[in-house]
Amino acid sequence: MIKLYDYPASGNCYKIRLFLNILGVAYETVPVDFYPGLEHRNADFKAINPLGQLPVLDDDGFVIRDAQAILAYLASKYDAAGTWFDRDDPVALGKTMMWLAFADQITATSSAARLHDVLGFDLDVDAARKGAHAAFRILDDHLIEQEFVGEYWLAGDRASIADIACFPYVALAPDGGINLGNYHGIRRWLARIKRMPDFVEMPGIFLEFDEPMAAE
Ligand SMILES: N[C@@H](CCC(=O)N[C@@H](CS)C(=O)NCC(=O)O)C(=O)O
């Protein structure tokens, strides 16, 4: 059975839980006390992931780190139709990879602001918020351009692993004091993702709420 090294409040772990649920693939979690235990920095955990980061997935002895890599692996292995990761069309592949890479930009900025505000991590929160707004402007412009051509997802006319990868730390941005109010394309895209069949919640991402407007 698949094992996911997991922390419930981690948006990167949530990407994997959400996608496994969509795929209908059974898994078990191995809880890692990210906070306050900082267990991901221990030698035992670094033997599993020398980067000291969550998530990590163990599929019958194949151990893989990095949320975007895990999403690509799971799609390739468990979604034979290629619905979530079109590897046959070079353009679709390129677009999906481009937005998968962009997900790390969102983690580095929006997630950092949330770690500062919610868990008290010592980092430059103003730089993190500024970086998140720069990333969200790019994302919002792209999503509005997509709407103009009748495509409602990051990499084309259907949801892909790129949407799953970028979603959590955009949805969680208000927890880091980042106001989503002016990003109209983003807000409509967040609502579309929440309406996907097999959507699951995580702490801070709930079905019943519209995206809150955080104070700056
Ligand atoms: N590129 C990695 C980043 C993962 C990441 O930043 N994970 C956080 C938890 S959400 C973490 O473990 N941070 C600890 C650290 O970077 O020291 C991915 O997408 O999986």
CSV table of C-alpha atoms and ligand atoms in Angstrom, one decimal:
chain,number,residue,atom,x,y,z
A,1,MET,CA,0.0,0.0,0.0
A,2,ILE,CA,1.1,3.5,-0.8
A,3,LYS,CA,2.5,5.4,2.3
A,4,LEU,CA,2.4,9.2,2.4
A,5,TYR,CA,4.6,11.0,4.9
A,6,ASP,CA,2.2,13.6,5.9
A,7,TYR,CA,1.3,16.7,7.9
A,8,PRO,CA,-2.4,17.6,7.8
A,9,ALA,CA,-1.9,21.4,7.7
A,10,SER,CA,0.7,21.2,4.9
A,11,GLY,CA,-0.6,22.4,1.5
A,12,ASN,CA,2.1,20.4,-0.3
A,13,CYS,CA,0.9,17.1,1.5
A,14,TYR,CA,-2.7,18.1,0.8
A,15,LYS,CA,-2.0,18.2,-3.0
A,16,ILE,CA,-1.1,14.5,-2.8
A,17,ARG,CA,-4.1,13.6,-0.6
A,18,LEU,CA,-6.4,15.4,-2.9
A,19,PHE,CA,-5.0,13.7,-6.0
A,20,LEU,CA,-5.0,10.3,-4.5
A,21,ASN,CA,-8.7,10.8,-3.6
A,22,ILE,CA,-9.5,11.9,-7.1
A,23,LEU,CA,-7.7,8.8,-8.5
A,24,GLY,CA,-9.4,6.6,-6.0
A,25,VAL,CA,-6.1,5.1,-5.0
A,26,ALA,CA,-5.9,3.7,-1.4
A,27,TYR,CA,-3.1,4.9,0.8
A,28,GLU,CA,-2.0,5.2,4.4
A,29,THR,CA,-0.4,8.2,6.0
A,30,VAL,CA,2.8,8.3,8.1
A,31,PRO,CA,2.3,11.4,10.4
A,32,VAL,CA,5.3,13.6,10.6
A,33,ASP,CA,5.2,16.2,13.4
A,34,PHE,CA,6.2,19.2,11.2
A,35,TYR,CA,5.2,21.6,14.0
A,36,PRO,CA,5.9,22.0,16.8
A,37,GLY,CA,8.1,18.8,16.7
A,38,LEU,CA,10.1,19.9,13.6
A,39,GLU,CA,10.5,16.1,13.0
A,40,HIS,CA,11.2,16.7,9.3
A,41,ARG,CA,14.6,18.1,10.4
A,42,ASN,CA,15.5,14.9,12.3
A,43,ALA,CA,18.2,12.5,11.1
A,44,ASP,CA,15.6,9.7,10.8
A,45,PHE,CA,13.4,11.7,8.4
A,46,LYS,CA,16.4,13.0,6.5
A,47,ALA,CA,17.3,9.4,5.8
A,48,ILE,CA,14.1,9.3,3.9
A,49,ASN,CA,14.3,12.7,2.3
A,50,PRO,CA,17.8,14.4,2.7
A,51,LEU,CA,16.1,17.7,1.8
A,52,GLY,CA,14.1,17.5,5.1
A,53,GLN,CA,10.9,18.4,3.3
A,54,LEU,CA,7.4,17.0,3.1
A,55,PRO,CA,5.7,15.4,1.3
A,56,VAL,CA,7.4,12.0,0.6
A,57,LEU,CA,5.6,9.1,-1.0
A,58,ASP,CA,6.6,5.4,-0.7
A,59,ASP,CA,4.9,3.2,-3.3
A,60,ASP,CA,5.9,-0.3,-2.6
A,61,GLY,CA,9.5,0.6,-1.9
A,62,PHE,CA,9.8,3.3,-4.5
A,63,VAL,CA,10.5,6.5,-2.5
A,64,ILE,CA,9.8,9.8,-4.2
A,65,ARG,CA,9.9,13.4,-2.9
A,66,ASP,CA,8.6,16.7,-4.2
A,67,ALA,CA,4.9,17.3,-4.5
A,68,GLN,CA,5.0,18.0,-8.2
A,69,ALA,CA,7.2,15.0,-9.0
A,70,ILE,CA,4.8,12.8,-6.9
A,71,LEU,CA,1.8,14.2,-8.8
A,72,ALA,CA,3.4,13.3,-12.1
A,73,TYR,CA,4.4,9.9,-10.9
A,74,LEU,CA,0.9,9.1,-9.6
A,75,ALA,CA,-0.8,10.4,-12.8
A,76,SER,CA,1.6,8.3,-15.0
A,77,LYS,CA,1.0,5.2,-12.9
A,78,TYR,CA,-2.6,5.3,-11.9
A,79,ASP,CA,-4.3,7.5,-14.6
A,80,ALA,CA,-3.7,5.4,-17.6
A,81,ALA,CA,-6.1,7.5,-19.8
A,82,GLY,CA,-3.8,10.5,-19.3
A,83,THR,CA,-6.7,12.7,-18.2
A,84,TRP,CA,-4.7,14.5,-15.6
A,85,PHE,CA,-1.3,14.6,-17.3
A,86,ASP,CA,-1.3,14.5,-21.1
A,87,ARG,CA,2.1,13.0,-22.0
A,88,ASP,CA,1.2,12.3,-25.6
A,89,ASP,CA,0.8,15.9,-26.8
A,90,PRO,CA,4.1,17.9,-26.5
A,91,VAL,CA,2.3,21.2,-26.2
A,92,ALA,CA,0.0,19.9,-23.4
A,93,LEU,CA,3.0,18.3,-21.7
A,94,GLY,CA,5.0,21.6,-21.9
A,95,LYS,CA,2.1,23.7,-20.5
A,96,THR,CA,1.6,21.2,-17.6
A,97,MET,CA,5.3,21.2,-16.8
A,98,MET,CA,5.4,25.0,-16.9
A,99,TRP,CA,2.6,25.4,-14.3
A,100,LEU,CA,4.0,22.5,-12.2
A,101,ALA,CA,7.2,24.5,-11.9
A,102,PHE,CA,5.3,27.6,-11.1
A,103,ALA,CA,3.8,25.8,-8.1
A,104,ASP,CA,7.1,26.0,-6.4
A,105,GLN,CA,7.1,29.8,-6.9
A,106,ILE,CA,3.8,29.9,-5.0
A,107,THR,CA,5.2,27.7,-2.2
A,108,ALA,CA,8.3,29.9,-1.8
A,109,THR,CA,6.2,33.0,-1.4
A,110,SER,CA,2.6,32.4,-0.3
A,111,SER,CA,3.4,29.4,1.9
A,112,ALA,CA,6.3,31.3,3.5
A,113,ALA,CA,3.9,34.1,4.5
A,114,ARG,CA,1.5,31.6,6.0
A,115,LEU,CA,4.3,29.9,8.0
A,116,HIS,CA,5.2,33.3,9.4
A,117,ASP,CA,1.7,34.3,10.3
A,118,VAL,CA,0.3,31.0,11.5
A,119,LEU,CA,3.3,29.1,12.9
A,120,GLY,CA,5.6,32.1,13.8
A,121,PHE,CA,8.5,31.1,11.5
A,122,ASP,CA,11.2,33.8,11.4
A,123,LEU,CA,11.4,35.0,7.8
A,124,ASP,CA,11.0,38.1,5.7
A,125,VAL,CA,7.2,38.2,5.5
A,126,ASP,CA,7.0,41.4,3.5
A,127,ALA,CA,9.2,39.9,0.8
A,128,ALA,CA,7.1,36.7,0.9
A,129,ARG,CA,3.9,38.6,0.4
A,130,LYS,CA,5.4,40.8,-2.3
A,131,GLY,CA,6.6,37.7,-4.1
A,132,ALA,CA,3.2,36.0,-3.8
A,133,HIS,CA,1.4,39.1,-5.2
A,134,ALA,CA,3.8,39.0,-8.2
A,135,ALA,CA,3.1,35.3,-8.8
A,136,PHE,CA,-0.6,35.8,-8.4
A,137,ARG,CA,-0.7,38.6,-10.9
A,138,ILE,CA,0.9,36.3,-13.5
A,139,LEU,CA,-1.5,33.5,-12.5
A,140,ASP,CA,-4.6,35.8,-12.6
A,141,ASP,CA,-3.7,37.2,-16.0
A,142,HIS,CA,-3.3,33.7,-17.4
A,143,LEU,CA,-6.6,32.5,-16.0
A,144,ILE,CA,-8.5,35.4,-17.4
A,145,GLU,CA,-6.8,34.9,-20.8
A,146,GLN,CA,-7.9,31.2,-20.6
A,147,GLU,CA,-11.5,32.3,-19.9
A,148,PHE,CA,-11.4,34.5,-23.1
A,149,VAL,CA,-10.6,31.4,-25.2
A,150,GLY,CA,-13.1,29.1,-23.4
A,151,GLU,CA,-10.5,27.2,-21.4
A,152,TYR,CA,-10.9,27.2,-17.7
A,153,TRP,CA,-7.8,25.4,-16.4
A,154,LEU,CA,-4.1,26.3,-16.2
A,155,ALA,CA,-2.9,24.0,-18.9
A,156,GLY,CA,-5.9,23.7,-21.2
A,157,ASP,CA,-9.6,22.9,-21.4
A,158,ARG,CA,-9.6,20.3,-18.6
A,159,ALA,CA,-8.1,20.1,-15.1
A,160,SER,CA,-4.6,18.7,-14.8
A,161,ILE,CA,-2.1,18.0,-12.1
A,162,ALA,CA,-0.9,21.6,-12.7
A,163,ASP,CA,-4.1,22.9,-11.2
A,164,ILE,CA,-3.8,20.5,-8.2
A,165,ALA,CA,-0.2,21.7,-7.7
A,166,CYS,CA,-0.9,25.4,-7.7
A,167,PHE,CA,-4.2,25.4,-5.9
A,168,PRO,CA,-3.4,24.9,-2.1
A,169,TYR,CA,-1.1,27.8,-1.4
A,170,VAL,CA,-3.3,30.1,-3.5
A,171,ALA,CA,-6.4,29.1,-1.5
A,172,LEU,CA,-4.4,29.4,1.7
A,173,ALA,CA,-2.9,32.8,0.9
A,174,PRO,CA,-5.2,34.8,3.2
A,175,ASP,CA,-3.7,32.9,6.2
A,176,GLY,CA,-0.5,34.7,5.3
A,177,GLY,CA,-2.2,38.1,5.1
A,178,ILE,CA,-2.5,38.1,1.3
A,179,ASN,CA,-5.7,39.6,0.0
A,180,LEU,CA,-7.2,37.7,-2.9
A,181,GLY,CA,-10.0,40.1,-3.4
A,182,ASN,CA,-8.7,41.7,-6.6
A,183,TYR,CA,-7.7,38.5,-8.3
A,184,HIS,CA,-11.0,37.7,-10.0
A,185,GLY,CA,-9.7,35.0,-12.4
A,186,ILE,CA,-8.0,33.3,-9.5
A,187,ARG,CA,-11.2,33.4,-7.3
A,188,ARG,CA,-13.3,31.9,-10.1
A,189,TRP,CA,-10.7,29.1,-10.6
A,190,LEU,CA,-10.6,28.3,-6.9
A,191,ALA,CA,-14.3,27.9,-6.9
A,192,ARG,CA,-14.1,25.6,-10.0
A,193,ILE,CA,-11.5,23.4,-8.3
A,194,LYS,CA,-13.7,23.1,-5.2
A,195,ARG,CA,-16.6,21.9,-7.3
A,196,MET,CA,-14.5,19.0,-8.8
A,197,PRO,CA,-15.8,15.6,-8.0
A,198,ASP,CA,-13.9,13.9,-5.2
A,199,PHE,CA,-12.6,17.2,-3.8
A,200,VAL,CA,-11.5,17.0,-0.2
A,201,GLU,CA,-10.9,19.7,2.4
A,202,MET,CA,-7.9,20.4,4.5
A,203,PRO,CA,-7.5,22.7,7.5
A,204,GLY,CA,-8.0,26.2,6.1
A,205,ILE,CA,-9.5,25.1,2.8
A,206,PHE,CA,-13.2,24.4,3.2
A,207,LEU,CA,-16.0,24.0,0.8
A,208,GLU,CA,-18.5,26.1,2.6
A,209,PHE,CA,-16.6,29.4,2.5
A,210,ASP,CA,-15.8,31.8,-0.2
A,211,GLU,CA,-12.2,32.9,-0.2
A,212,PRO,CA,-11.8,35.3,2.6
A,213,MET,CA,-10.4,38.8,2.1
A,214,ALA,CA,-7.4,39.0,4.4
A,215,ALA,CA,-6.3,42.3,5.9
A,216,GLU,CA,-3.0,43.5,4.4
B,1,LIG,N1,9.5,21.6,-3.7
B,1,LIG,C1,8.9,20.9,-2.6
B,1,LIG,C2,8.8,21.9,-1.4
B,1,LIG,C3,8.2,21.2,-0.2
B,1,LIG,C4,8.1,22.0,1.0
B,1,LIG,O1,8.5,23.2,1.1
B,1,LIG,N2,7.5,21.4,2.0
B,1,LIG,C5,7.4,22.0,3.3
B,1,LIG,C6,6.2,21.5,4.0
B,1,LIG,S1,4.7,22.1,3.2
B,1,LIG,C7,8.6,21.7,4.1
B,1,LIG,O2,8.8,20.5,4.4
B,1,LIG,N3,9.4,22.7,4.5
B,1,LIG,C8,10.5,22.4,5.3
B,1,LIG,C9,11.7,23.1,4.8
B,1,LIG,O3,11.7,23.5,3.6
B,1,LIG,O4,12.7,23.2,5.6
B,1,LIG,C10,7.6,20.3,-2.9
B,1,LIG,O5,6.9,20.9,-3.7
B,1,LIG,O6,7.3,19.2,-2.4
